[in-house]
mmCIF file of C-alpha atoms and ligand atoms in Angstrom:
data_model
loop_
_atom_site.group_PDB
_atom_site.id
_atom_site.type_symbol
_atom_site.label_atom_id
_atom_site.label_comp_id
_atom_site.label_asym_id
_atom_site.label_seq_id
_atom_site.Cartn_x
_atom_site.Cartn_y
_atom_site.Cartn_z
ATOM 1 C CA MET A 1339 135.779 -15.866 196.943
ATOM 2 C CA LYS A 1340 132.702 -15.549 194.705
ATOM 3 C CA LEU A 1341 129.061 -16.346 195.436
ATOM 4 C CA TYR A 1342 127.034 -17.165 192.320
ATOM 5 C CA PHE A 1343 123.417 -16.215 193.011
ATOM 6 C CA ALA A 1344 120.060 -15.490 191.386
ATOM 7 C CA PRO A 1345 118.006 -12.662 192.932
ATOM 8 C CA GLY A 1346 115.592 -13.975 195.570
ATOM 9 C CA ALA A 1347 116.578 -17.627 194.965
ATOM 10 C CA CYS A 1348 117.753 -20.011 197.692
ATOM 11 C CA SER A 1349 121.252 -18.557 197.244
ATOM 12 C CA PHE A 1350 119.915 -15.615 199.288
ATOM 13 C CA ALA A 1351 120.473 -17.798 202.375
ATOM 14 C CA ASP A 1352 124.175 -18.150 201.576
ATOM 15 C CA HIS A 1353 124.403 -14.465 200.713
ATOM 16 C CA ILE A 1354 123.046 -13.494 204.164
ATOM 17 C CA ALA A 1355 125.337 -16.031 205.877
ATOM 18 C CA LEU A 1356 128.479 -14.688 204.177
ATOM 19 C CA HIS A 1357 127.638 -11.195 205.447
ATOM 20 C CA GLU A 1358 126.856 -12.554 208.935
ATOM 21 C CA ALA A 1359 130.322 -14.146 208.991
ATOM 22 C CA TYR A 1360 131.951 -10.890 207.772
ATOM 23 C CA LEU A 1361 133.694 -12.810 205.006
ATOM 24 C CA SER A 1362 135.049 -10.923 202.037
ATOM 25 C CA PHE A 1363 133.429 -12.078 198.774
ATOM 26 C CA GLU A 1364 132.142 -10.976 195.390
ATOM 27 C CA TRP A 1365 128.516 -11.632 194.445
ATOM 28 C CA ILE A 1366 127.987 -12.625 190.834
ATOM 29 C CA LYS A 1367 124.471 -12.746 189.381
ATOM 30 C CA VAL A 1368 123.497 -15.749 187.261
ATOM 31 C CA ASP A 1369 120.746 -15.696 184.635
ATOM 32 C CA LEU A 1370 119.221 -19.144 185.175
ATOM 33 C CA LYS A 1371 117.407 -19.025 181.808
ATOM 34 C CA THR A 1372 120.488 -18.390 179.691
ATOM 35 C CA MET A 1373 122.949 -19.939 182.182
ATOM 36 C CA ARG A 1374 125.242 -16.923 181.769
ATOM 37 C CA THR A 1375 126.866 -15.064 184.632
ATOM 38 C CA GLU A 1376 126.845 -11.281 184.748
ATOM 39 C CA ASP A 1377 130.597 -11.323 184.144
ATOM 40 C CA GLY A 1378 130.015 -13.167 180.870
ATOM 41 C CA ARG A 1379 130.778 -16.794 181.750
ATOM 42 C CA ASP A 1380 128.927 -20.008 180.981
ATOM 43 C CA PHE A 1381 127.572 -20.928 184.423
ATOM 44 C CA THR A 1382 127.429 -24.633 183.577
ATOM 45 C CA GLN A 1383 131.234 -24.551 183.405
ATOM 46 C CA ILE A 1384 131.266 -23.227 186.986
ATOM 47 C CA ASN A 1385 128.543 -25.481 188.401
ATOM 48 C CA PRO A 1386 127.700 -28.328 186.004
ATOM 49 C CA LYS A 1387 124.616 -29.030 188.157
ATOM 50 C CA GLY A 1388 123.184 -25.864 186.558
ATOM 51 C CA TYR A 1389 121.788 -24.272 189.689
ATOM 52 C CA VAL A 1390 122.650 -21.710 192.320
ATOM 53 C CA PRO A 1391 124.154 -21.380 194.867
ATOM 54 C CA ALA A 1392 127.763 -22.022 193.967
ATOM 55 C CA LEU A 1393 130.611 -20.673 196.057
ATOM 56 C CA MET A 1394 133.994 -20.342 194.400
ATOM 57 C CA LEU A 1395 136.571 -20.557 197.153
ATOM 58 C CA ASP A 1396 139.771 -18.611 196.724
ATOM 59 C CA PRO A 1397 141.961 -21.429 195.330
ATOM 60 C CA GLY A 1398 139.364 -22.058 192.583
ATOM 61 C CA GLU A 1399 137.533 -24.832 194.395
ATOM 62 C CA ILE A 1400 133.726 -24.801 193.879
ATOM 63 C CA LEU A 1401 131.366 -25.650 196.733
ATOM 64 C CA THR A 1402 127.691 -26.320 195.914
ATOM 65 C CA GLU A 1403 124.512 -27.272 197.847
ATOM 66 C CA ASN A 1404 123.027 -24.928 200.421
ATOM 67 C CA ILE A 1405 123.668 -27.255 203.346
ATOM 68 C CA ALA A 1406 127.380 -27.589 202.536
ATOM 69 C CA ILE A 1407 127.878 -23.889 201.846
ATOM 70 C CA LEU A 1408 126.001 -22.811 204.964
ATOM 71 C CA MET A 1409 127.966 -25.244 207.166
ATOM 72 C CA TRP A 1410 131.234 -24.113 205.582
ATOM 73 C CA VAL A 1411 130.400 -20.462 206.246
ATOM 74 C CA ALA A 1412 129.187 -21.221 209.793
ATOM 75 C CA GLU A 1413 132.460 -22.926 210.629
ATOM 76 C CA ARG A 1414 134.555 -19.954 209.443
ATOM 77 C CA THR A 1415 133.357 -17.874 212.384
ATOM 78 C CA SER A 1416 132.490 -18.422 216.034
ATOM 79 C CA GLY A 1417 128.916 -17.142 216.198
ATOM 80 C CA LEU A 1418 126.826 -19.048 213.648
ATOM 81 C CA VAL A 1419 126.789 -22.587 215.120
ATOM 82 C CA PRO A 1420 124.748 -23.213 218.310
ATOM 83 C CA LYS A 1421 127.047 -23.334 221.323
ATOM 84 C CA GLU A 1422 125.544 -26.317 223.196
ATOM 85 C CA GLU A 1423 127.038 -29.821 223.106
ATOM 86 C CA LEU A 1424 124.849 -31.130 220.271
ATOM 87 C CA GLY A 1425 124.725 -27.701 218.580
ATOM 88 C CA ARG A 1426 126.513 -28.635 215.364
ATOM 89 C CA TYR A 1427 124.237 -31.634 214.869
ATOM 90 C CA ARG A 1428 121.078 -29.667 215.743
ATOM 91 C CA LEU A 1429 122.158 -27.189 213.075
ATOM 92 C CA TRP A 1430 122.707 -29.956 210.541
ATOM 93 C CA GLU A 1431 119.364 -31.497 211.462
ATOM 94 C CA MET A 1432 117.545 -28.201 210.882
ATOM 95 C CA LEU A 1433 119.384 -27.479 207.618
ATOM 96 C CA ALA A 1434 118.462 -30.937 206.320
ATOM 97 C CA TYR A 1435 114.814 -30.437 207.339
ATOM 98 C CA ILE A 1436 114.664 -27.059 205.587
ATOM 99 C CA SER A 1437 116.389 -28.389 202.473
ATOM 100 C CA THR A 1438 114.660 -31.714 201.974
ATOM 101 C CA GLU A 1439 111.250 -31.134 203.566
ATOM 102 C CA ILE A 1440 110.598 -27.427 202.875
ATOM 103 C CA HIS A 1441 112.810 -26.156 200.046
ATOM 104 C CA LYS A 1442 112.137 -29.143 197.771
ATOM 105 C CA SER A 1443 108.393 -28.941 198.433
ATOM 106 C CA PHE A 1444 108.275 -25.570 196.643
ATOM 107 C CA LYS A 1445 109.020 -27.221 193.309
ATOM 108 C CA PRO A 1446 105.405 -27.224 191.961
ATOM 109 C CA LEU A 1447 105.084 -23.532 192.849
ATOM 110 C CA PHE A 1448 107.921 -22.711 190.458
ATOM 111 C CA SER A 1449 106.962 -25.152 187.734
ATOM 112 C CA PRO A 1450 104.946 -23.912 184.723
ATOM 113 C CA ASP A 1451 103.795 -27.539 184.225
ATOM 114 C CA ALA A 1452 102.267 -27.953 187.699
ATOM 115 C CA ASP A 1453 98.473 -27.634 187.882
ATOM 116 C CA ASP A 1454 96.484 -25.806 190.596
ATOM 117 C CA LYS A 1455 95.942 -29.024 192.572
ATOM 118 C CA ALA A 1456 99.673 -29.751 192.715
ATOM 119 C CA LYS A 1457 100.358 -26.153 193.758
ATOM 120 C CA ALA A 1458 97.701 -26.252 196.510
ATOM 121 C CA GLU A 1459 99.089 -29.553 197.828
ATOM 122 C CA ALA A 1460 102.609 -28.131 197.837
ATOM 123 C CA LYS A 1461 101.459 -25.108 199.862
ATOM 124 C CA GLU A 1462 99.711 -27.376 202.360
ATOM 125 C CA THR A 1463 102.847 -29.509 202.818
ATOM 126 C CA ILE A 1464 105.100 -26.491 203.250
ATOM 127 C CA LEU A 1465 102.781 -24.887 205.808
ATOM 128 C CA MET A 1466 102.579 -28.169 207.725
ATOM 129 C CA ARG A 1467 106.410 -28.416 207.791
ATOM 130 C CA LEU A 1468 106.645 -24.796 208.939
ATOM 131 C CA ARG A 1469 104.054 -25.349 211.661
ATOM 132 C CA TYR A 1470 106.328 -28.055 213.084
ATOM 133 C CA ILE A 1471 109.038 -25.394 213.431
ATOM 134 C CA ALA A 1472 106.695 -22.631 214.630
ATOM 135 C CA GLU A 1473 105.240 -24.786 217.424
ATOM 136 C CA ARG A 1474 108.717 -25.574 218.762
ATOM 137 C CA MET A 1475 110.399 -22.172 218.554
ATOM 138 C CA LYS A 1476 111.527 -21.193 222.039
ATOM 139 C CA GLY A 1477 113.681 -18.138 221.458
ATOM 140 C CA ASP A 1478 114.164 -15.344 218.965
ATOM 141 C CA TYR A 1479 115.631 -17.685 216.338
ATOM 142 C CA VAL A 1480 114.916 -21.142 215.000
ATOM 143 C CA LEU A 1481 117.415 -22.934 217.271
ATOM 144 C CA GLY A 1482 117.011 -20.732 220.332
ATOM 145 C CA ASN A 1483 118.306 -17.294 221.142
ATOM 146 C CA GLN A 1484 121.380 -17.516 218.920
ATOM 147 C CA PHE A 1485 121.132 -16.557 215.240
ATOM 148 C CA THR A 1486 122.597 -19.376 213.113
ATOM 149 C CA VAL A 1487 122.892 -20.169 209.415
ATOM 150 C CA ALA A 1488 119.620 -22.146 209.739
ATOM 151 C CA ASP A 1489 117.931 -18.747 210.140
ATOM 152 C CA CYS A 1490 119.442 -17.588 206.836
ATOM 153 C CA TYR A 1491 117.851 -20.582 205.102
ATOM 154 C CA LEU A 1492 114.504 -20.533 206.931
ATOM 155 C CA PHE A 1493 114.114 -16.787 206.359
ATOM 156 C CA THR A 1494 114.680 -17.285 202.621
ATOM 157 C CA MET A 1495 111.945 -19.945 202.582
ATOM 158 C CA LEU A 1496 109.592 -17.541 204.376
ATOM 159 C CA THR A 1497 110.143 -14.892 201.682
ATOM 160 C CA TRP A 1498 108.966 -17.495 199.142
ATOM 161 C CA CYS A 1499 105.889 -18.252 201.249
ATOM 162 C CA ARG A 1500 104.891 -14.615 201.305
ATOM 163 C CA LYS A 1501 105.528 -14.218 197.559
ATOM 164 C CA ASN A 1502 103.025 -17.080 197.169
ATOM 165 C CA ALA A 1503 100.504 -15.389 199.508
ATOM 166 C CA MET A 1504 100.849 -18.144 202.144
ATOM 167 C CA ALA A 1505 99.816 -17.133 205.669
ATOM 168 C CA LEU A 1506 102.513 -17.961 208.214
ATOM 169 C CA ALA A 1507 101.724 -19.406 211.647
ATOM 170 C CA ALA A 1508 102.803 -17.379 214.702
ATOM 171 C CA PRO A 1509 105.527 -16.683 215.683
ATOM 172 C CA LEU A 1510 106.918 -16.836 212.116
ATOM 173 C CA PRO A 1511 105.785 -13.349 210.940
ATOM 174 C CA ALA A 1512 107.403 -11.696 214.003
ATOM 175 C CA TYR A 1513 110.470 -13.903 213.537
ATOM 176 C CA ALA A 1514 110.724 -12.911 209.865
ATOM 177 C CA MET A 1515 110.540 -9.216 210.764
ATOM 178 C CA ARG A 1516 113.302 -9.726 213.342
ATOM 179 C CA VAL A 1517 115.562 -11.403 210.776
ATOM 180 C CA ALA A 1518 114.652 -8.821 208.111
ATOM 181 C CA ALA A 1519 115.983 -6.076 210.391
ATOM 182 C CA ARG A 1520 119.516 -7.541 210.382
ATOM 183 C CA ASP A 1521 122.244 -5.656 208.519
ATOM 184 C CA SER A 1522 123.257 -8.856 206.710
ATOM 185 C CA VAL A 1523 119.781 -9.156 205.170
ATOM 186 C CA LYS A 1524 119.687 -5.485 204.194
ATOM 187 C CA MET A 1525 123.106 -5.762 202.514
ATOM 188 C CA ALA A 1526 122.192 -8.960 200.655
ATOM 189 C CA LEU A 1527 118.938 -7.384 199.427
ATOM 190 C CA GLN A 1528 120.749 -4.313 198.207
ATOM 191 C CA HIS A 1529 123.318 -6.412 196.349
ATOM 192 C CA GLU A 1530 120.643 -8.641 194.788
ATOM 193 C CA GLY A 1531 118.344 -5.719 193.928
ATOM 194 C CA TRP A 1532 114.932 -6.912 195.148
ATOM 195 C CA GLU A 1533 112.556 -6.046 197.991
ATOM 196 C CA LEU A 1534 111.123 -8.134 200.804
ATOM 197 C CA PRO A 1535 107.414 -9.017 200.780
ATOM 198 C CA ALA A 1536 105.070 -7.829 203.555
ATOM 199 C CA TRP A 1537 104.973 -10.314 206.445
ATOM 200 C CA GLU A 1538 101.303 -10.177 207.432
HETATM 201 N N1 GSH B 2234 120.038 -29.012 196.027
HETATM 202 C C1 GSH B 2234 120.336 -27.637 195.713
HETATM 203 C C2 GSH B 2234 119.123 -26.987 195.059
HETATM 204 C C3 GSH B 2234 119.417 -25.582 194.618
HETATM 205 C C4 GSH B 2234 118.235 -24.980 193.856
HETATM 206 O O1 GSH B 2234 117.112 -25.487 193.912
HETATM 207 N N2 GSH B 2234 118.516 -23.869 193.153
HETATM 208 C C5 GSH B 2234 117.504 -23.199 192.351
HETATM 209 C C6 GSH B 2234 117.252 -21.788 192.838
HETATM 210 S S1 GSH B 2234 116.548 -21.783 194.437
HETATM 211 C C7 GSH B 2234 118.014 -23.073 190.921
HETATM 212 O O2 GSH B 2234 119.094 -22.586 190.694
HETATM 213 N N3 GSH B 2234 117.205 -23.523 189.973
HETATM 214 C C8 GSH B 2234 117.524 -23.374 188.581
HETATM 215 C C9 GSH B 2234 117.297 -24.597 187.814
HETATM 216 O O3 GSH B 2234 117.109 -25.669 188.420
HETATM 217 O O4 GSH B 2234 117.309 -24.482 186.588
HETATM 218 C C10 GSH B 2234 120.792 -26.874 196.952
HETATM 219 O O5 GSH B 2234 120.208 -27.079 198.035
HETATM 220 O O6 GSH B 2234 121.719 -26.058 196.858
#
């Protein structure tokens, strides 16, 4: 199995999740400017959508989209889906919120064409969406006291907030430090070759 990633991109979430699930995989860096992989392939032949993450499953099947990859990984192990009756759907609900309401809102912050007003509005929206989560967090992790793949995704979004000098509402800085201490995060960082921002 191969994870196609770009350092520090949203594929970091999938990278952490694969380590959390103790799955055996190779991590292949993609240059998103040239669309070449570090093993010399045209990435658009692997994922014609032209973005990471892409997970090549062992029989040659390609899975794309963070939500699908994270759910696939979560369901390969017993510990990454919340245990309660509605747990699988609560996980899906949170992944969808992170993907469509938070992840997508970062777009102006990465766009060279976006002006300062668009960037400021994007930051405001993201912080509002994160406050919704922060005000409802009851345990150590986003869905309670169990670490799930939603934490892999949310944590990745928080690294982007800090890279953009956005102040996180409590308890998110403490939460981020807790997630940062996990072996899965340390391994993914080492493989991707970048360092975490400061949390406060
Ligand atoms: N809908 C996709 C979005 C993935 C995405 O936004 N990937 C970014 C990195 S975080 C990317 O590869 N962008 C490169 C590009 O669009 O050229 C998902 O959730 O997996």
